[in-house]
Amino acid sequence: MQFPDVLVLGATGRIGRILQAGWSGGTPPESILWHGRTPARSDEKNWVHGDLLTQDEALLARLPNCRTILCLSGVIPGREPPGSTLSDNTGLALSALRIGARTGARVLLASSASVYGNQPGPLPETATASPVSAYGRAKLDMESDARKLADTQGVQCCLLRIGNIAGIDSVLAGWHPGFALDRFPDGRTPRRSYIGPRDLARVLYELIRQPDLPEVLNIAATTPIELGALLDAAGHVWHPRIPSADAIPEVWLDTTRLDRLLSCPPARNPADIVRQWREMTPDVNGARITT
């Protein structure tokens, strides 16, 4: 079973590395074109590079028509390239849509669960977005402008609101001796919608193969995971702390739409998610995947 022709923008980032690892088994390389901002994987024929914000026209000249564009390009707080800002998330998404309009491709744009802010779950895609962080507001601005351009250009667009990804999150990946977690008066630690890296690769594979997608999709396991349980499953010692007044106890994405499209839902057991993280850690961290 082959992939449809797909262009993955921003493939040298952390999610891109997950996909390179998760899609590597038996996937014809000529069916996927990977993109990075700067030259990478020069030993491979199925790579193209260029800055989406300044070189999208030059990039277009080197791109074949494709069926689907998966745009992973974005700016994350604390990982910004020199000279970039969170507002660049909008510019990158709009460049992807312009490429889609010129190549005839539909576009899947990576967004974030942070657009929902601090609201009780489960949160369906129709819930009012109310971000509380600068990153969440930047992603919501991106979504709004992307929808407008997609409508203007006649490009089919699906916004992927992705939950926490095990291994590139602030808990499993950010753990260190002395790590502390908020513990609320009910005794719980924060609960978040998660997805394991192997499940993420499989989910995106299946979505790319779907002929029709909704305008917005939550991407996560069916039920949220308590962060304390996640660290316990990993064997990582943590210490409780009193949460601040603005601490968010729960972000729970309703995945009813997603689950209808999948062959099976993502793992929701902390032990299974930790297992996926450990299996793919060398790939995600670059020991096997050159960036």
PDB file of C-alpha atoms in Angstrom:
ATOM      1  CA  MET A   1       0.000   0.000   0.000  1.00  0.00           C
ATOM      2  CA  GLN A   2       1.602   3.252  -1.133  1.00  0.00           C
ATOM      3  CA  PHE A   3       1.303   6.773   0.150  1.00  0.00           C
ATOM      4  CA  PRO A   4      -0.455   9.295  -2.011  1.00  0.00           C
ATOM      5  CA  ASP A   5       1.956  11.933  -3.305  1.00  0.00           C
ATOM      6  CA  VAL A   6       2.595  14.131  -0.275  1.00  0.00           C
ATOM      7  CA  LEU A   7       4.806  17.107   0.502  1.00  0.00           C
ATOM      8  CA  VAL A   8       5.823  17.446   4.151  1.00  0.00           C
ATOM      9  CA  LEU A   9       6.791  21.040   4.954  1.00  0.00           C
ATOM     10  CA  GLY A  10       9.006  21.589   7.992  1.00  0.00           C
ATOM     11  CA  ALA A  11      10.174  17.985   8.050  1.00  0.00           C
ATOM     12  CA  THR A  12      13.416  18.711   9.900  1.00  0.00           C
ATOM     13  CA  GLY A  13      11.503  19.607  13.054  1.00  0.00           C
ATOM     14  CA  ARG A  14      10.606  17.239  15.854  1.00  0.00           C
ATOM     15  CA  ILE A  15       7.315  16.008  14.405  1.00  0.00           C
ATOM     16  CA  GLY A  16       9.010  15.627  11.034  1.00  0.00           C
ATOM     17  CA  ARG A  17      11.621  13.363  12.587  1.00  0.00           C
ATOM     18  CA  ILE A  18       8.862  11.265  14.134  1.00  0.00           C
ATOM     19  CA  LEU A  19       7.275  10.840  10.717  1.00  0.00           C
ATOM     20  CA  GLN A  20      10.572   9.979   9.043  1.00  0.00           C
ATOM     21  CA  ALA A  21      11.020   7.205  11.578  1.00  0.00           C
ATOM     22  CA  GLY A  22       7.397   6.063  11.662  1.00  0.00           C
ATOM     23  CA  TRP A  23       6.890   6.096   7.897  1.00  0.00           C
ATOM     24  CA  SER A  24      10.214   4.531   6.956  1.00  0.00           C
ATOM     25  CA  GLY A  25       9.161   0.876   6.858  1.00  0.00           C
ATOM     26  CA  GLY A  26       8.155  -0.100   3.341  1.00  0.00           C
ATOM     27  CA  THR A  27       7.179   3.391   2.198  1.00  0.00           C
ATOM     28  CA  PRO A  28       8.324   4.205  -1.361  1.00  0.00           C
ATOM     29  CA  PRO A  29      10.597   7.247  -0.946  1.00  0.00           C
ATOM     30  CA  GLU A  30       9.542   8.727  -4.281  1.00  0.00           C
ATOM     31  CA  SER A  31       5.970   9.121  -2.979  1.00  0.00           C
ATOM     32  CA  ILE A  32       7.006  11.570  -0.235  1.00  0.00           C
ATOM     33  CA  LEU A  33       8.840  14.847  -0.711  1.00  0.00           C
ATOM     34  CA  TRP A  34      10.363  16.174   2.496  1.00  0.00           C
ATOM     35  CA  HIS A  35      11.083  19.876   2.998  1.00  0.00           C
ATOM     36  CA  GLY A  36      13.384  21.754   5.361  1.00  0.00           C
ATOM     37  CA  ARG A  37      14.225  25.424   5.732  1.00  0.00           C
ATOM     38  CA  THR A  38      17.931  24.779   5.247  1.00  0.00           C
ATOM     39  CA  PRO A  39      19.699  21.991   3.338  1.00  0.00           C
ATOM     40  CA  ALA A  40      19.426  18.626   5.049  1.00  0.00           C
ATOM     41  CA  ARG A  41      19.661  14.986   4.074  1.00  0.00           C
ATOM     42  CA  SER A  42      21.685  15.924   0.993  1.00  0.00           C
ATOM     43  CA  ASP A  43      22.281  12.208   0.410  1.00  0.00           C
ATOM     44  CA  GLU A  44      18.584  11.729  -0.306  1.00  0.00           C
ATOM     45  CA  LYS A  45      16.783  12.558  -3.546  1.00  0.00           C
ATOM     46  CA  ASN A  46      13.402  13.166  -1.994  1.00  0.00           C
ATOM     47  CA  TRP A  47      14.318  16.395  -0.167  1.00  0.00           C
ATOM     48  CA  VAL A  48      13.843  20.039  -1.095  1.00  0.00           C
ATOM     49  CA  HIS A  49      14.827  23.092   0.924  1.00  0.00           C
ATOM     50  CA  GLY A  50      13.887  26.742   1.086  1.00  0.00           C
ATOM     51  CA  ASP A  51      12.581  29.363   3.503  1.00  0.00           C
ATOM     52  CA  LEU A  52       8.786  29.412   3.263  1.00  0.00           C
ATOM     53  CA  LEU A  53       8.673  33.032   4.409  1.00  0.00           C
ATOM     54  CA  THR A  54      11.148  34.431   1.871  1.00  0.00           C
ATOM     55  CA  GLN A  55      11.597  31.833  -0.855  1.00  0.00           C
ATOM     56  CA  ASP A  56       8.155  30.373  -1.487  1.00  0.00           C
ATOM     57  CA  GLU A  57       8.181  31.393  -5.168  1.00  0.00           C
ATOM     58  CA  ALA A  58      11.598  29.803  -5.742  1.00  0.00           C
ATOM     59  CA  LEU A  59      10.412  26.746  -3.849  1.00  0.00           C
ATOM     60  CA  LEU A  60       7.310  26.487  -6.010  1.00  0.00           C
ATOM     61  CA  ALA A  61       9.444  26.288  -9.120  1.00  0.00           C
ATOM     62  CA  ARG A  62      11.020  23.084  -7.807  1.00  0.00           C
ATOM     63  CA  LEU A  63       7.847  21.387  -6.604  1.00  0.00           C
ATOM     64  CA  PRO A  64       5.791  18.866  -8.566  1.00  0.00           C
ATOM     65  CA  ASN A  65       2.037  18.699  -8.295  1.00  0.00           C
ATOM     66  CA  CYS A  66       0.992  16.678  -5.287  1.00  0.00           C
ATOM     67  CA  ARG A  67      -2.210  15.515  -3.686  1.00  0.00           C
ATOM     68  CA  THR A  68      -1.559  16.574  -0.107  1.00  0.00           C
ATOM     69  CA  ILE A  69       0.618  19.076   1.732  1.00  0.00           C
ATOM     70  CA  LEU A  70       1.246  18.410   5.407  1.00  0.00           C
ATOM     71  CA  CYS A  71       2.548  21.640   6.921  1.00  0.00           C
ATOM     72  CA  LEU A  72       4.503  21.089  10.140  1.00  0.00           C
ATOM     73  CA  SER A  73       6.428  24.363   9.827  1.00  0.00           C
ATOM     74  CA  GLY A  74       5.987  26.599  12.840  1.00  0.00           C
ATOM     75  CA  VAL A  75       7.589  28.602  15.606  1.00  0.00           C
ATOM     76  CA  ILE A  76       7.493  27.269  19.171  1.00  0.00           C
ATOM     77  CA  PRO A  77       8.344  29.358  22.276  1.00  0.00           C
ATOM     78  CA  GLY A  78      11.893  28.688  23.370  1.00  0.00           C
ATOM     79  CA  ARG A  79      12.807  27.078  20.032  1.00  0.00           C
ATOM     80  CA  GLU A  80      12.514  30.072  17.721  1.00  0.00           C
ATOM     81  CA  PRO A  81      15.104  30.327  14.939  1.00  0.00           C
ATOM     82  CA  PRO A  82      17.085  33.591  15.095  1.00  0.00           C
ATOM     83  CA  GLY A  83      15.008  36.537  13.956  1.00  0.00           C
ATOM     84  CA  SER A  84      11.678  34.714  14.056  1.00  0.00           C
ATOM     85  CA  THR A  85       8.562  35.489  16.109  1.00  0.00           C
ATOM     86  CA  LEU A  86       5.389  33.613  17.011  1.00  0.00           C
ATOM     87  CA  SER A  87       3.537  35.610  14.358  1.00  0.00           C
ATOM     88  CA  ASP A  88       5.585  33.723  11.755  1.00  0.00           C
ATOM     89  CA  ASN A  89       3.237  30.783  12.355  1.00  0.00           C
ATOM     90  CA  THR A  90       0.690  32.638  10.250  1.00  0.00           C
ATOM     91  CA  GLY A  91       3.139  33.451   7.468  1.00  0.00           C
ATOM     92  CA  LEU A  92       4.296  29.839   7.236  1.00  0.00           C
ATOM     93  CA  ALA A  93       0.742  28.522   7.041  1.00  0.00           C
ATOM     94  CA  LEU A  94      -0.218  31.033   4.355  1.00  0.00           C
ATOM     95  CA  SER A  95       2.835  30.036   2.300  1.00  0.00           C
ATOM     96  CA  ALA A  96       1.708  26.404   2.521  1.00  0.00           C
ATOM     97  CA  LEU A  97      -1.756  27.370   1.277  1.00  0.00           C
ATOM     98  CA  ARG A  98      -0.304  29.352  -1.630  1.00  0.00           C
ATOM     99  CA  ILE A  99       1.738  26.296  -2.579  1.00  0.00           C
ATOM    100  CA  GLY A 100      -1.442  24.236  -2.338  1.00  0.00           C
ATOM    101  CA  ALA A 101      -3.271  26.640  -4.636  1.00  0.00           C
ATOM    102  CA  ARG A 102      -0.492  26.443  -7.240  1.00  0.00           C
ATOM    103  CA  THR A 103       0.055  22.677  -7.091  1.00  0.00           C
ATOM    104  CA  GLY A 104      -3.566  21.628  -6.712  1.00  0.00           C
ATOM    105  CA  ALA A 105      -2.990  20.018  -3.315  1.00  0.00           C
ATOM    106  CA  ARG A 106      -5.143  20.058  -0.244  1.00  0.00           C
ATOM    107  CA  VAL A 107      -3.380  21.289   2.904  1.00  0.00           C
ATOM    108  CA  LEU A 108      -3.230  19.857   6.412  1.00  0.00           C
ATOM    109  CA  LEU A 109      -1.956  22.481   8.863  1.00  0.00           C
ATOM    110  CA  ALA A 110      -0.477  21.570  12.239  1.00  0.00           C
ATOM    111  CA  SER A 111      -2.102  23.655  14.962  1.00  0.00           C
ATOM    112  CA  SER A 112      -2.239  23.091  18.709  1.00  0.00           C
ATOM    113  CA  ALA A 113      -4.543  22.156  21.566  1.00  0.00           C
ATOM    114  CA  SER A 114      -3.351  25.394  23.207  1.00  0.00           C
ATOM    115  CA  VAL A 115      -5.989  27.322  21.225  1.00  0.00           C
ATOM    116  CA  TYR A 116      -8.628  26.002  23.659  1.00  0.00           C
ATOM    117  CA  GLY A 117      -7.012  27.572  26.731  1.00  0.00           C
ATOM    118  CA  ASN A 118      -8.380  26.775  30.187  1.00  0.00           C
ATOM    119  CA  GLN A 119     -11.757  25.116  29.648  1.00  0.00           C
ATOM    120  CA  PRO A 120     -13.347  21.956  31.044  1.00  0.00           C
ATOM    121  CA  GLY A 121     -13.399  19.034  28.659  1.00  0.00           C
ATOM    122  CA  PRO A 122     -13.993  17.088  26.633  1.00  0.00           C
ATOM    123  CA  LEU A 123     -13.529  19.862  24.069  1.00  0.00           C
ATOM    124  CA  PRO A 124     -14.971  19.241  20.592  1.00  0.00           C
ATOM    125  CA  GLU A 125     -13.635  21.052  17.554  1.00  0.00           C
ATOM    126  CA  THR A 126     -16.711  23.298  17.698  1.00  0.00           C
ATOM    127  CA  ALA A 127     -15.807  24.617  21.166  1.00  0.00           C
ATOM    128  CA  THR A 128     -15.020  28.309  21.375  1.00  0.00           C
ATOM    129  CA  ALA A 129     -11.273  28.812  21.250  1.00  0.00           C
ATOM    130  CA  SER A 130     -10.009  30.854  24.192  1.00  0.00           C
ATOM    131  CA  PRO A 131      -6.197  30.658  24.372  1.00  0.00           C
ATOM    132  CA  VAL A 132      -4.397  31.951  27.444  1.00  0.00           C
ATOM    133  CA  SER A 133      -0.798  31.715  26.196  1.00  0.00           C
ATOM    134  CA  ALA A 134       0.986  33.764  23.548  1.00  0.00           C
ATOM    135  CA  TYR A 135       1.606  30.575  21.599  1.00  0.00           C
ATOM    136  CA  GLY A 136      -2.068  29.624  21.705  1.00  0.00           C
ATOM    137  CA  ARG A 137      -3.075  33.087  20.506  1.00  0.00           C
ATOM    138  CA  ALA A 138      -0.541  32.901  17.679  1.00  0.00           C
ATOM    139  CA  LYS A 139      -1.893  29.530  16.576  1.00  0.00           C
ATOM    140  CA  LEU A 140      -5.478  30.798  16.708  1.00  0.00           C
ATOM    141  CA  ASP A 141      -4.499  33.808  14.593  1.00  0.00           C
ATOM    142  CA  MET A 142      -2.870  31.386  12.161  1.00  0.00           C
ATOM    143  CA  GLU A 143      -6.039  29.309  11.963  1.00  0.00           C
ATOM    144  CA  SER A 144      -8.212  32.352  11.296  1.00  0.00           C
ATOM    145  CA  ASP A 145      -6.029  33.767   8.524  1.00  0.00           C
ATOM    146  CA  ALA A 146      -5.501  30.317   7.004  1.00  0.00           C
ATOM    147  CA  ARG A 147      -9.246  29.701   6.749  1.00  0.00           C
ATOM    148  CA  LYS A 148      -9.745  33.021   5.001  1.00  0.00           C
ATOM    149  CA  LEU A 149      -7.005  32.381   2.444  1.00  0.00           C
ATOM    150  CA  ALA A 150      -8.142  28.793   1.870  1.00  0.00           C
ATOM    151  CA  ASP A 151     -11.641  30.040   1.096  1.00  0.00           C
ATOM    152  CA  THR A 152     -10.295  32.752  -1.216  1.00  0.00           C
ATOM    153  CA  GLN A 153      -7.957  30.384  -3.073  1.00  0.00           C
ATOM    154  CA  GLY A 154     -10.327  27.431  -3.150  1.00  0.00           C
ATOM    155  CA  VAL A 155      -7.909  25.176  -1.266  1.00  0.00           C
ATOM    156  CA  GLN A 156      -9.218  22.306   0.837  1.00  0.00           C
ATOM    157  CA  CYS A 157      -7.723  22.839   4.299  1.00  0.00           C
ATOM    158  CA  CYS A 158      -7.820  20.834   7.523  1.00  0.00           C
ATOM    159  CA  LEU A 159      -6.537  22.280  10.802  1.00  0.00           C
ATOM    160  CA  LEU A 160      -4.947  19.647  13.055  1.00  0.00           C
ATOM    161  CA  ARG A 161      -5.182  20.620  16.716  1.00  0.00           C
ATOM    162  CA  ILE A 162      -2.543  18.326  18.143  1.00  0.00           C
ATOM    163  CA  GLY A 163      -2.350  17.454  21.827  1.00  0.00           C
ATOM    164  CA  ASN A 164       0.825  16.681  23.779  1.00  0.00           C
ATOM    165  CA  ILE A 165       3.201  14.354  21.939  1.00  0.00           C
ATOM    166  CA  ALA A 166       5.132  11.977  24.185  1.00  0.00           C
ATOM    167  CA  GLY A 167       8.849  12.554  23.827  1.00  0.00           C
ATOM    168  CA  ILE A 168       8.700  16.137  22.603  1.00  0.00           C
ATOM    169  CA  ASP A 169       6.626  17.393  25.525  1.00  0.00           C
ATOM    170  CA  SER A 170       7.648  19.278  28.655  1.00  0.00           C
ATOM    171  CA  VAL A 171       7.052  16.306  30.975  1.00  0.00           C
ATOM    172  CA  LEU A 172       8.657  13.137  29.605  1.00  0.00           C
ATOM    173  CA  ALA A 173      11.190  15.012  27.500  1.00  0.00           C
ATOM    174  CA  GLY A 174      11.659  17.750  30.077  1.00  0.00           C
ATOM    175  CA  TRP A 175      12.008  15.538  33.149  1.00  0.00           C
ATOM    176  CA  HIS A 176      15.084  16.009  35.372  1.00  0.00           C
ATOM    177  CA  PRO A 177      15.984  15.108  38.956  1.00  0.00           C
ATOM    178  CA  GLY A 178      13.892  17.223  41.304  1.00  0.00           C
ATOM    179  CA  PHE A 179      11.104  17.595  38.723  1.00  0.00           C
ATOM    180  CA  ALA A 180       7.905  19.035  40.254  1.00  0.00           C
ATOM    181  CA  LEU A 181       4.268  18.752  39.185  1.00  0.00           C
ATOM    182  CA  ASP A 182       1.256  20.749  40.304  1.00  0.00           C
ATOM    183  CA  ARG A 183      -1.037  18.802  42.594  1.00  0.00           C
ATOM    184  CA  PHE A 184      -4.534  20.187  42.943  1.00  0.00           C
ATOM    185  CA  PRO A 185      -6.743  20.051  46.078  1.00  0.00           C
ATOM    186  CA  ASP A 186      -8.484  16.921  44.741  1.00  0.00           C
ATOM    187  CA  GLY A 187      -5.114  15.144  44.793  1.00  0.00           C
ATOM    188  CA  ARG A 188      -4.745  15.036  41.013  1.00  0.00           C
ATOM    189  CA  THR A 189      -1.883  16.273  38.921  1.00  0.00           C
ATOM    190  CA  PRO A 190      -2.677  18.050  35.629  1.00  0.00           C
ATOM    191  CA  ARG A 191      -4.481  15.985  33.007  1.00  0.00           C
ATOM    192  CA  ARG A 192      -3.611  16.441  29.352  1.00  0.00           C
ATOM    193  CA  SER A 193      -4.607  14.928  26.036  1.00  0.00           C
ATOM    194  CA  TYR A 194      -1.609  12.935  24.782  1.00  0.00           C
ATOM    195  CA  ILE A 195      -0.573  10.846  21.839  1.00  0.00           C
ATOM    196  CA  GLY A 196       2.387   8.490  21.493  1.00  0.00           C
ATOM    197  CA  PRO A 197       4.876   9.180  18.661  1.00  0.00           C
ATOM    198  CA  ARG A 198       4.187   5.936  16.809  1.00  0.00           C
ATOM    199  CA  ASP A 199       0.463   6.565  17.039  1.00  0.00           C
ATOM    200  CA  LEU A 200       0.978  10.097  15.740  1.00  0.00           C
ATOM    201  CA  ALA A 201       2.822   8.784  12.687  1.00  0.00           C
ATOM    202  CA  ARG A 202       0.080   6.213  12.067  1.00  0.00           C
ATOM    203  CA  VAL A 203      -2.730   8.727  12.553  1.00  0.00           C
ATOM    204  CA  LEU A 204      -1.218  11.212  10.105  1.00  0.00           C
ATOM    205  CA  TYR A 205      -0.628   8.364   7.633  1.00  0.00           C
ATOM    206  CA  GLU A 206      -4.289   7.389   7.814  1.00  0.00           C
ATOM    207  CA  LEU A 207      -5.516  10.969   7.544  1.00  0.00           C
ATOM    208  CA  ILE A 208      -3.418  11.588   4.442  1.00  0.00           C
ATOM    209  CA  ARG A 209      -5.101   8.612   2.838  1.00  0.00           C
ATOM    210  CA  GLN A 210      -8.602   9.885   3.625  1.00  0.00           C
ATOM    211  CA  PRO A 211     -10.288  11.487   0.601  1.00  0.00           C
ATOM    212  CA  ASP A 212     -12.303  13.939   2.716  1.00  0.00           C
ATOM    213  CA  LEU A 213     -11.422  15.570   6.008  1.00  0.00           C
ATOM    214  CA  PRO A 214     -13.289  18.054   8.197  1.00  0.00           C
ATOM    215  CA  GLU A 215     -12.067  21.631   8.557  1.00  0.00           C
ATOM    216  CA  VAL A 216     -10.764  20.968  12.085  1.00  0.00           C
ATOM    217  CA  LEU A 217      -9.575  17.774  13.789  1.00  0.00           C
ATOM    218  CA  ASN A 218      -8.383  17.153  17.336  1.00  0.00           C
ATOM    219  CA  ILE A 219      -5.387  14.783  17.368  1.00  0.00           C
ATOM    220  CA  ALA A 220      -4.923  12.825  20.607  1.00  0.00           C
ATOM    221  CA  ALA A 221      -5.911   9.684  22.462  1.00  0.00           C
ATOM    222  CA  THR A 222      -9.545   9.362  23.511  1.00  0.00           C
ATOM    223  CA  THR A 223      -9.055  10.198  27.181  1.00  0.00           C
ATOM    224  CA  PRO A 224      -6.566  12.518  28.885  1.00  0.00           C
ATOM    225  CA  ILE A 225      -3.656  11.286  30.975  1.00  0.00           C
ATOM    226  CA  GLU A 226      -2.673  12.438  34.424  1.00  0.00           C
ATOM    227  CA  LEU A 227       0.896  13.702  34.225  1.00  0.00           C
ATOM    228  CA  GLY A 228       1.861  12.091  37.508  1.00  0.00           C
ATOM    229  CA  ALA A 229       0.745   8.710  36.148  1.00  0.00           C
ATOM    230  CA  LEU A 230       2.764   9.304  32.993  1.00  0.00           C
ATOM    231  CA  LEU A 231       5.961   9.956  34.946  1.00  0.00           C
ATOM    232  CA  ASP A 232       5.214   7.010  37.233  1.00  0.00           C
ATOM    233  CA  ALA A 233       4.919   4.757  34.167  1.00  0.00           C
ATOM    234  CA  ALA A 234       8.308   6.013  33.014  1.00  0.00           C
ATOM    235  CA  GLY A 235       9.844   5.360  36.440  1.00  0.00           C
ATOM    236  CA  HIS A 236      10.647   9.058  36.893  1.00  0.00           C
ATOM    237  CA  VAL A 237      10.477  10.456  40.412  1.00  0.00           C
ATOM    238  CA  TRP A 238       8.576  13.729  40.751  1.00  0.00           C
ATOM    239  CA  HIS A 239       7.596  16.023  43.589  1.00  0.00           C
ATOM    240  CA  PRO A 240       4.212  17.686  44.184  1.00  0.00           C
ATOM    241  CA  ARG A 241       3.890  21.447  44.389  1.00  0.00           C
ATOM    242  CA  ILE A 242       1.069  23.900  45.049  1.00  0.00           C
ATOM    243  CA  PRO A 243      -0.317  25.107  41.704  1.00  0.00           C
ATOM    244  CA  SER A 244      -0.374  28.769  40.817  1.00  0.00           C
ATOM    245  CA  ALA A 245      -3.676  30.596  40.434  1.00  0.00           C
ATOM    246  CA  ASP A 246      -3.528  30.353  36.631  1.00  0.00           C
ATOM    247  CA  ALA A 247      -2.572  26.666  36.475  1.00  0.00           C
ATOM    248  CA  ILE A 248      -4.697  24.651  34.024  1.00  0.00           C
ATOM    249  CA  PRO A 249      -5.923  21.413  35.634  1.00  0.00           C
ATOM    250  CA  GLU A 250      -7.131  19.749  32.431  1.00  0.00           C
ATOM    251  CA  VAL A 251      -6.940  19.946  28.648  1.00  0.00           C
ATOM    252  CA  TRP A 252      -9.154  17.184  27.242  1.00  0.00           C
ATOM    253  CA  LEU A 253      -9.700  17.021  23.501  1.00  0.00           C
ATOM    254  CA  ASP A 254     -12.840  15.324  22.240  1.00  0.00           C
ATOM    255  CA  THR A 255     -11.644  12.923  19.531  1.00  0.00           C
ATOM    256  CA  THR A 256     -15.015  11.651  18.316  1.00  0.00           C
ATOM    257  CA  ARG A 257     -14.383  13.002  14.803  1.00  0.00           C
ATOM    258  CA  LEU A 258     -10.891  11.550  14.656  1.00  0.00           C
ATOM    259  CA  ASP A 259     -11.823   8.116  15.945  1.00  0.00           C
ATOM    260  CA  ARG A 260     -14.409   7.720  13.184  1.00  0.00           C
ATOM    261  CA  LEU A 261     -11.653   8.109  10.588  1.00  0.00           C
ATOM    262  CA  LEU A 262      -9.119   5.692  12.084  1.00  0.00           C
ATOM    263  CA  SER A 263      -8.666   1.946  11.902  1.00  0.00           C
ATOM    264  CA  CYS A 264      -8.101   1.974  15.669  1.00  0.00           C
ATOM    265  CA  PRO A 265      -7.770   4.792  18.219  1.00  0.00           C
ATOM    266  CA  PRO A 266      -4.396   5.859  19.661  1.00  0.00           C
ATOM    267  CA  ALA A 267      -3.142   4.214  22.851  1.00  0.00           C
ATOM    268  CA  ARG A 268      -4.440   5.867  26.017  1.00  0.00           C
ATOM    269  CA  ASN A 269      -2.605   3.809  28.647  1.00  0.00           C
ATOM    270  CA  PRO A 270       0.380   5.670  30.156  1.00  0.00           C
ATOM    271  CA  ALA A 271       2.556   2.535  29.961  1.00  0.00           C
ATOM    272  CA  ASP A 272       1.830   2.117  26.236  1.00  0.00           C
ATOM    273  CA  ILE A 273       2.579   5.772  25.522  1.00  0.00           C
ATOM    274  CA  VAL A 274       5.834   5.578  27.477  1.00  0.00           C
ATOM    275  CA  ARG A 275       6.777   2.447  25.524  1.00  0.00           C
ATOM    276  CA  GLN A 276       6.297   4.267  22.228  1.00  0.00           C
ATOM    277  CA  TRP A 277       8.381   7.180  23.493  1.00  0.00           C
ATOM    278  CA  ARG A 278      11.252   4.903  24.511  1.00  0.00           C
ATOM    279  CA  GLU A 279      11.154   2.998  21.236  1.00  0.00           C
ATOM    280  CA  MET A 280      11.394   6.175  19.171  1.00  0.00           C
ATOM    281  CA  THR A 281      13.619   8.335  21.370  1.00  0.00           C
ATOM    282  CA  PRO A 282      16.791   7.716  19.305  1.00  0.00           C
ATOM    283  CA  ASP A 283      14.949   8.673  16.112  1.00  0.00           C
ATOM    284  CA  VAL A 284      13.352  11.805  17.529  1.00  0.00           C
ATOM    285  CA  ASN A 285      16.560  12.996  19.159  1.00  0.00           C
ATOM    286  CA  GLY A 286      18.494  12.553  15.966  1.00  0.00           C
ATOM    287  CA  ALA A 287      20.637   9.503  16.720  1.00  0.00           C
ATOM    288  CA  ARG A 288      19.236   7.780  13.642  1.00  0.00           C
ATOM    289  CA  ILE A 289      17.666  10.680  11.785  1.00  0.00           C
ATOM    290  CA  THR A 290      20.018  13.380  10.517  1.00  0.00           C
ATOM    291  CA  THR A 291      18.655  16.932  10.596  1.00  0.00           C
TER     292      THR A 291
END
